[in-house]
Amino acid sequence: MALVRRDARPTEITPFRTWGPLSLLEEANRLFEEVLGEFGRPATTYVAPADLYETDEALILEMAAPGLTPEDLEVSLEGNKLTVRGQVKPVEEAKARRYYLQEIPHGSFVRTFTLPVEVKADEAKAEFRHGILRLTMPKVAEARAKRIPIEVVQ
């Protein structure tokens, strides 16, 4: 670990310096970073990015899961909670490697989404194509948008 010289911070308190919860938090973060450096940063974990949107008939979740297979994923729907679990496996020959940079995360992940409308769980479909998991969950009839005709009044 290399030693880094830091400029001394002024210890005097001036009437123009504002103190508050955020300045104390910033000071604590600076001290934490100074003492622990790289060791204080959390290891990279995988968070699968996702889009959740609706059409007139269904809720649709699209989640990027590059490098995974359908066998690496598990999808469950309980009430209005949709959960996607997955496992990103490390490369088999990783022990023989000497990394200069390692940013591709490995390990398990869980994403839980609270669905904004009620869906028909028994009619949900899951597709996996080109590293994208696509879940189509039809809405119950009560949750679908209803058109209200507009009368012209003279």
Short mmCIF file of C-alpha atoms in Angstrom, two decimals:
data_model
loop_
_atom_site.label_atom_id
_atom_site.label_comp_id
_atom_site.label_asym_id
_atom_site.label_seq_id
_atom_site.Cartn_x
_atom_site.Cartn_y
_atom_site.Cartn_z
CA MET A 1 0.00 0.00 0.00
CA ALA A 2 1.40 3.36 -0.97
CA LEU A 3 1.44 6.17 1.53
CA VAL A 4 -0.15 9.34 0.27
CA ARG A 5 0.59 12.71 1.80
CA ARG A 6 -2.51 14.80 2.36
CA ASP A 7 -2.56 18.50 2.94
CA ALA A 8 -3.42 19.39 6.49
CA ARG A 9 -6.97 20.60 6.92
CA PRO A 10 -7.45 23.85 8.75
CA THR A 11 -8.36 23.21 12.35
CA GLU A 12 -9.66 26.67 13.05
CA ILE A 13 -13.37 27.21 13.06
CA THR A 14 -14.45 30.18 11.04
CA PRO A 15 -17.82 31.87 11.40
CA PHE A 16 -18.48 31.25 7.70
CA ARG A 17 -18.17 27.45 7.82
CA THR A 18 -21.50 25.70 8.10
CA TRP A 19 -21.81 22.61 10.26
CA GLY A 20 -24.60 20.14 10.12
CA PRO A 21 -25.42 16.49 9.66
CA LEU A 22 -24.14 16.42 6.07
CA SER A 23 -20.80 18.01 6.87
CA LEU A 24 -20.27 15.49 9.68
CA LEU A 25 -21.17 12.66 7.30
CA GLU A 26 -18.74 13.99 4.69
CA GLU A 27 -15.99 14.16 7.31
CA ALA A 28 -16.73 10.59 8.47
CA ASN A 29 -16.63 9.36 4.85
CA ARG A 30 -13.32 11.11 4.27
CA LEU A 31 -11.80 9.51 7.39
CA PHE A 32 -13.18 6.08 6.44
CA GLU A 33 -11.70 6.38 2.94
CA GLU A 34 -8.38 7.61 4.31
CA VAL A 35 -8.01 4.73 6.75
CA LEU A 36 -9.36 1.82 4.72
CA GLY A 37 -8.80 2.96 1.13
CA GLU A 38 -9.47 0.14 -1.33
CA PHE A 39 -10.27 -2.34 1.45
CA GLY A 40 -13.22 -0.25 2.60
CA ARG A 41 -15.02 -0.42 -0.71
CA PRO A 42 -17.56 -3.20 -1.10
CA ALA A 43 -16.81 -5.98 -3.57
CA THR A 44 -18.60 -5.69 -6.87
CA THR A 45 -21.91 -7.51 -6.78
CA TYR A 46 -24.17 -8.25 -9.69
CA VAL A 47 -27.38 -6.27 -9.99
CA ALA A 48 -29.35 -7.24 -13.07
CA PRO A 49 -30.77 -4.07 -14.66
CA ALA A 50 -34.48 -4.25 -15.40
CA ASP A 51 -37.37 -2.38 -16.99
CA LEU A 52 -40.90 -2.84 -15.63
CA TYR A 53 -43.67 -1.34 -17.75
CA GLU A 54 -47.29 -1.91 -18.63
CA THR A 55 -49.42 -2.13 -21.71
CA ASP A 56 -53.21 -2.11 -21.78
CA GLU A 57 -53.30 -5.88 -21.26
CA ALA A 58 -50.19 -6.80 -19.25
CA LEU A 59 -47.26 -5.89 -17.04
CA ILE A 60 -43.91 -6.65 -18.64
CA LEU A 61 -40.54 -7.05 -16.97
CA GLU A 62 -37.39 -7.12 -19.09
CA MET A 63 -34.16 -7.94 -17.25
CA ALA A 64 -30.66 -8.05 -18.70
CA ALA A 65 -28.88 -11.25 -17.69
CA PRO A 66 -25.89 -11.56 -20.04
CA GLY A 67 -23.91 -14.76 -19.81
CA LEU A 68 -26.68 -16.58 -17.95
CA THR A 69 -28.88 -19.41 -19.13
CA PRO A 70 -32.52 -20.03 -18.21
CA GLU A 71 -31.27 -22.71 -15.80
CA ASP A 72 -29.32 -20.03 -13.88
CA LEU A 73 -32.53 -18.06 -13.19
CA GLU A 74 -35.55 -18.60 -10.96
CA VAL A 75 -38.72 -16.52 -11.15
CA SER A 76 -41.50 -16.53 -8.56
CA LEU A 77 -44.67 -14.51 -8.13
CA GLU A 78 -46.38 -14.32 -4.75
CA GLY A 79 -49.23 -11.85 -4.38
CA ASN A 80 -47.94 -8.58 -5.79
CA LYS A 81 -44.25 -9.48 -5.25
CA LEU A 82 -42.23 -10.66 -8.23
CA THR A 83 -38.82 -12.13 -7.38
CA VAL A 84 -36.03 -13.01 -9.80
CA ARG A 85 -33.04 -14.97 -8.47
CA GLY A 86 -29.92 -15.82 -10.39
CA GLN A 87 -26.41 -17.15 -10.12
CA VAL A 88 -23.48 -15.67 -12.06
CA LYS A 89 -20.85 -18.39 -11.95
CA PRO A 90 -17.14 -17.55 -11.97
CA VAL A 91 -14.97 -18.77 -14.81
CA GLU A 92 -13.67 -22.31 -14.23
CA GLU A 93 -9.99 -21.53 -14.80
CA ALA A 94 -10.02 -18.32 -12.73
CA LYS A 95 -7.50 -19.75 -10.23
CA ALA A 96 -4.80 -19.80 -12.90
CA ARG A 97 -5.42 -16.18 -13.84
CA ARG A 98 -3.59 -13.11 -12.57
CA TYR A 99 -6.02 -10.24 -12.97
CA TYR A 100 -4.98 -6.68 -13.71
CA LEU A 101 -8.60 -5.61 -13.66
CA GLN A 102 -11.65 -7.56 -12.54
CA GLU A 103 -15.00 -5.81 -12.89
CA ILE A 104 -17.28 -8.62 -14.02
CA PRO A 105 -19.22 -9.56 -10.89
CA HIS A 106 -19.86 -13.13 -9.79
CA GLY A 107 -22.22 -14.65 -7.28
CA SER A 108 -25.91 -14.80 -6.64
CA PHE A 109 -28.41 -11.98 -6.95
CA VAL A 110 -32.02 -11.39 -5.99
CA ARG A 111 -34.32 -8.67 -7.29
CA THR A 112 -37.82 -8.22 -5.89
CA PHE A 113 -40.37 -5.95 -7.52
CA THR A 114 -43.68 -4.78 -6.08
CA LEU A 115 -46.17 -4.94 -8.91
CA PRO A 116 -48.40 -1.85 -9.18
CA VAL A 117 -51.48 -3.79 -10.36
CA GLU A 118 -52.89 -7.28 -9.85
CA VAL A 119 -51.88 -9.85 -12.46
CA LYS A 120 -52.97 -13.36 -13.42
CA ALA A 121 -50.06 -15.42 -12.08
CA ASP A 122 -51.21 -18.66 -13.74
CA GLU A 123 -51.11 -17.01 -17.19
CA ALA A 124 -47.64 -15.40 -16.82
CA LYS A 125 -45.05 -16.29 -19.49
CA ALA A 126 -41.27 -16.12 -19.27
CA GLU A 127 -39.02 -15.95 -22.34
CA PHE A 128 -35.23 -15.77 -22.54
CA ARG A 129 -33.58 -14.46 -25.69
CA HIS A 130 -30.10 -13.01 -26.28
CA GLY A 131 -29.45 -12.50 -22.56
CA ILE A 132 -32.76 -10.73 -21.88
CA LEU A 133 -35.37 -12.29 -19.61
CA ARG A 134 -38.87 -11.11 -20.56
CA LEU A 135 -41.82 -11.78 -18.26
CA THR A 136 -45.32 -11.05 -19.54
CA MET A 137 -47.96 -11.01 -16.81
CA PRO A 138 -51.54 -10.40 -17.97
CA LYS A 139 -53.50 -7.97 -15.81
CA VAL A 140 -56.75 -9.01 -14.17
CA ALA A 141 -59.83 -7.50 -15.80
CA GLU A 142 -60.36 -4.99 -12.97
CA ALA A 143 -56.81 -3.60 -13.43
CA ARG A 144 -57.12 -3.00 -17.16
CA ALA A 145 -57.71 0.50 -18.41
CA LYS A 146 -61.28 1.11 -19.45
CA ARG A 147 -62.23 3.58 -22.17
CA ILE A 148 -64.95 5.96 -21.26
CA PRO A 149 -66.82 7.35 -24.25
CA ILE A 150 -67.22 11.10 -24.33
CA GLU A 151 -70.64 12.51 -25.14
CA VAL A 152 -71.00 15.71 -27.04
CA VAL A 153 -73.48 17.91 -25.19
CA GLN A 154 -75.04 20.87 -27.03
#
